[in-house]
Amino acid sequence: MYTNQPREFNSNCLMTEREYNECVRLYADNVYRFIVKNLKQDDDAKDIVQSAFEKMWQHREEVSYDKCKSYLFTVAYHQMIDHLRKSKRMVLKEEFSEQAKVVHRPVNNLKKILEEALQRLSETQRSLVLLKDYEGYSYEEIGRITSLSESQVKVYLHRARIQLKNYLVKPENVL
């Protein structure tokens, strides 16, 4: 039976099938939630999560059970960035003109306003905010996932929060 309690880990680096399945059970929802909040596309998020788990299975000889969560988030993050870069190259000119139109928002839709504020951040800033404030990672863990130094994580996260605050306090964005 699986529990969330700490357990003894396989001493060699080869992840067992049972450990892999436990990793899927424990972290699939978290990885998916992180990716879909960034992409806003359910199917693409599912593909990225599936690919991250597939990669972990292929490299199970190099990934120990106690590092599987960090490994999954790192792989999924990098695949998401690759996906975003590819899709940005394929953006049509019409989509730019659609985004430029003024849209009247329903009054007091806080969740939508927060989502809009997050979308205004760069890919890196948005990922850092989600990893820190939604997933609860430490600065050090975020640095490992994103390949940034701990001080870069702090600076980028600070700037992202300032941007979010500046957007959220404007009356035209809230009303």
Short mmCIF file of C-alpha atoms in Angstrom, two decimals:
data_model
loop_
_atom_site.label_atom_id
_atom_site.label_comp_id
_atom_site.label_asym_id
_atom_site.label_seq_id
_atom_site.Cartn_x
_atom_site.Cartn_y
_atom_site.Cartn_z
CA MET A 1 0.00 0.00 0.00
CA TYR A 2 1.25 3.44 -0.90
CA THR A 3 1.45 6.16 1.72
CA ASN A 4 2.80 9.67 1.81
CA GLN A 5 5.09 8.65 4.65
CA PRO A 6 8.85 8.64 4.03
CA ARG A 7 10.16 5.20 3.17
CA GLU A 8 13.45 3.55 2.60
CA PHE A 9 14.77 4.15 -0.88
CA ASN A 10 16.29 1.66 -3.21
CA SER A 11 20.03 1.90 -2.50
CA ASN A 12 21.09 1.53 -6.12
CA CYS A 13 20.12 4.20 -8.60
CA LEU A 14 17.82 1.97 -10.67
CA MET A 15 14.24 3.03 -9.98
CA THR A 16 11.96 0.04 -9.57
CA GLU A 17 8.62 -0.25 -11.33
CA ARG A 18 6.86 0.14 -7.99
CA GLU A 19 8.81 3.33 -7.21
CA TYR A 20 8.04 4.67 -10.67
CA ASN A 21 4.31 3.98 -10.22
CA GLU A 22 4.38 5.64 -6.80
CA CYS A 23 6.07 8.65 -8.34
CA VAL A 24 3.31 8.85 -10.97
CA ARG A 25 0.65 8.62 -8.27
CA LEU A 26 2.26 11.28 -6.08
CA TYR A 27 3.35 13.87 -8.63
CA ALA A 28 1.36 13.58 -11.88
CA ASP A 29 -1.32 16.05 -10.77
CA ASN A 30 1.24 18.58 -9.49
CA VAL A 31 3.29 18.51 -12.69
CA TYR A 32 0.16 18.74 -14.83
CA ARG A 33 -1.22 21.67 -12.81
CA PHE A 34 2.09 23.53 -13.13
CA ILE A 35 2.28 23.02 -16.91
CA VAL A 36 -1.37 23.76 -17.68
CA LYS A 37 -1.25 27.02 -15.67
CA ASN A 38 1.58 28.13 -17.93
CA LEU A 39 0.31 26.84 -21.26
CA LYS A 40 -3.47 27.25 -20.87
CA GLN A 41 -3.82 24.31 -23.27
CA ASP A 42 -5.00 21.07 -21.74
CA ASP A 43 -3.90 18.70 -24.53
CA ASP A 44 -0.42 20.20 -24.80
CA ALA A 45 -0.01 20.06 -21.02
CA LYS A 46 -1.02 16.39 -20.96
CA ASP A 47 1.48 15.63 -23.74
CA ILE A 48 4.30 17.36 -21.88
CA VAL A 49 3.51 15.56 -18.61
CA GLN A 50 3.30 12.22 -20.41
CA SER A 51 6.60 12.92 -22.12
CA ALA A 52 8.26 13.84 -18.80
CA PHE A 53 7.15 10.55 -17.22
CA GLU A 54 8.27 8.66 -20.30
CA LYS A 55 11.68 10.28 -20.09
CA MET A 56 11.93 9.42 -16.39
CA TRP A 57 11.14 5.79 -17.19
CA GLN A 58 13.76 5.74 -19.95
CA HIS A 59 16.35 7.19 -17.54
CA ARG A 60 15.28 5.25 -14.46
CA GLU A 61 18.82 3.89 -14.11
CA GLU A 62 20.03 7.45 -13.50
CA VAL A 63 17.10 8.78 -11.43
CA SER A 64 16.69 7.67 -7.84
CA TYR A 65 13.25 7.62 -6.27
CA ASP A 66 14.10 10.39 -3.80
CA LYS A 67 14.93 12.75 -6.71
CA CYS A 68 12.00 11.87 -8.99
CA LYS A 69 9.86 14.94 -8.14
CA SER A 70 12.65 17.38 -8.94
CA TYR A 71 13.55 15.41 -12.06
CA LEU A 72 9.94 15.47 -13.32
CA PHE A 73 9.48 19.20 -12.78
CA THR A 74 12.83 19.93 -14.42
CA VAL A 75 12.09 17.82 -17.51
CA ALA A 76 8.52 19.13 -17.80
CA TYR A 77 9.69 22.74 -17.38
CA HIS A 78 12.28 22.42 -20.16
CA GLN A 79 9.82 20.67 -22.47
CA MET A 80 7.26 23.41 -21.79
CA ILE A 81 9.82 26.10 -22.67
CA ASP A 82 10.66 24.25 -25.90
CA HIS A 83 6.95 23.97 -26.71
CA LEU A 84 6.38 27.69 -26.07
CA ARG A 85 9.31 28.64 -28.28
CA LYS A 86 8.03 26.46 -31.11
CA SER A 87 4.50 27.77 -30.84
CA LYS A 88 5.67 31.40 -30.75
CA ARG A 89 7.34 30.86 -34.11
CA MET A 90 4.00 29.75 -35.53
CA VAL A 91 1.85 32.62 -34.21
CA LEU A 92 -0.28 34.16 -36.94
CA LYS A 93 -0.47 37.88 -37.57
CA GLU A 94 -4.25 37.79 -37.02
CA GLU A 95 -3.79 36.71 -33.42
CA PHE A 96 -1.80 39.86 -32.72
CA SER A 97 -4.59 42.10 -33.97
CA GLU A 98 -7.13 40.15 -31.87
CA GLN A 99 -5.07 40.71 -28.73
CA ALA A 100 -4.84 44.44 -29.45
CA LYS A 101 -8.63 44.91 -29.27
CA VAL A 102 -10.09 46.40 -26.09
CA VAL A 103 -12.18 43.90 -24.17
CA HIS A 104 -14.72 44.82 -21.50
CA ARG A 105 -14.32 42.55 -18.50
CA PRO A 106 -17.05 41.36 -16.17
CA VAL A 107 -16.99 43.19 -12.85
CA ASN A 108 -14.88 41.67 -10.09
CA ASN A 109 -13.73 38.46 -11.77
CA LEU A 110 -10.66 38.11 -9.56
CA LYS A 111 -9.48 34.74 -10.88
CA LYS A 112 -9.57 35.96 -14.47
CA ILE A 113 -7.75 39.17 -13.54
CA LEU A 114 -5.03 37.19 -11.77
CA GLU A 115 -4.70 34.88 -14.79
CA GLU A 116 -4.36 37.93 -17.06
CA ALA A 117 -1.72 39.38 -14.75
CA LEU A 118 0.24 36.12 -14.81
CA GLN A 119 0.03 35.98 -18.62
CA ARG A 120 1.67 39.42 -18.82
CA LEU A 121 4.82 38.02 -17.17
CA SER A 122 7.63 36.50 -19.18
CA GLU A 123 7.74 32.70 -19.41
CA THR A 124 10.51 32.58 -16.84
CA GLN A 125 8.82 34.94 -14.39
CA ARG A 126 5.49 33.12 -14.66
CA SER A 127 7.17 29.77 -14.07
CA LEU A 128 9.03 31.10 -11.05
CA VAL A 129 5.86 32.52 -9.49
CA LEU A 130 4.02 29.24 -10.05
CA LEU A 131 6.85 27.10 -8.71
CA LYS A 132 7.29 29.25 -5.60
CA ASP A 133 3.80 30.45 -4.75
CA TYR A 134 1.63 27.62 -6.13
CA GLU A 135 3.89 24.59 -5.73
CA GLY A 136 5.88 25.73 -2.69
CA TYR A 137 9.40 25.01 -3.93
CA SER A 138 12.39 26.58 -2.21
CA TYR A 139 14.63 29.03 -4.08
CA GLU A 140 17.32 26.36 -4.30
CA GLU A 141 14.92 23.78 -5.78
CA ILE A 142 13.57 26.31 -8.28
CA GLY A 143 17.14 27.11 -9.29
CA ARG A 144 17.81 23.44 -10.01
CA ILE A 145 14.57 23.07 -11.99
CA THR A 146 15.10 26.19 -14.09
CA SER A 147 18.92 26.12 -14.32
CA LEU A 148 19.15 29.54 -12.64
CA SER A 149 21.25 30.51 -9.66
CA GLU A 150 19.46 30.99 -6.37
CA SER A 151 20.12 34.73 -6.51
CA GLN A 152 18.73 34.94 -10.08
CA VAL A 153 15.59 33.14 -8.89
CA LYS A 154 15.15 35.68 -6.08
CA VAL A 155 15.70 38.68 -8.35
CA TYR A 156 13.42 37.43 -11.15
CA LEU A 157 10.74 36.43 -8.65
CA HIS A 158 10.92 39.82 -6.95
CA ARG A 159 10.55 41.61 -10.29
CA ALA A 160 7.66 39.35 -11.28
CA ARG A 161 5.82 40.10 -8.04
CA ILE A 162 6.31 43.84 -8.57
CA GLN A 163 4.84 43.52 -12.09
CA LEU A 164 1.91 41.54 -10.72
CA LYS A 165 1.30 44.11 -8.00
CA ASN A 166 1.48 47.02 -10.43
CA TYR A 167 -1.02 45.34 -12.75
CA LEU A 168 -3.39 44.29 -9.98
CA VAL A 169 -3.59 47.69 -8.28
CA LYS A 170 -4.65 49.59 -11.41
CA PRO A 171 -8.37 50.37 -11.12
CA GLU A 172 -8.99 49.73 -14.84
CA ASN A 173 -7.72 46.16 -14.42
CA VAL A 174 -9.92 45.41 -11.43
CA LEU A 175 -13.10 47.28 -12.34
#
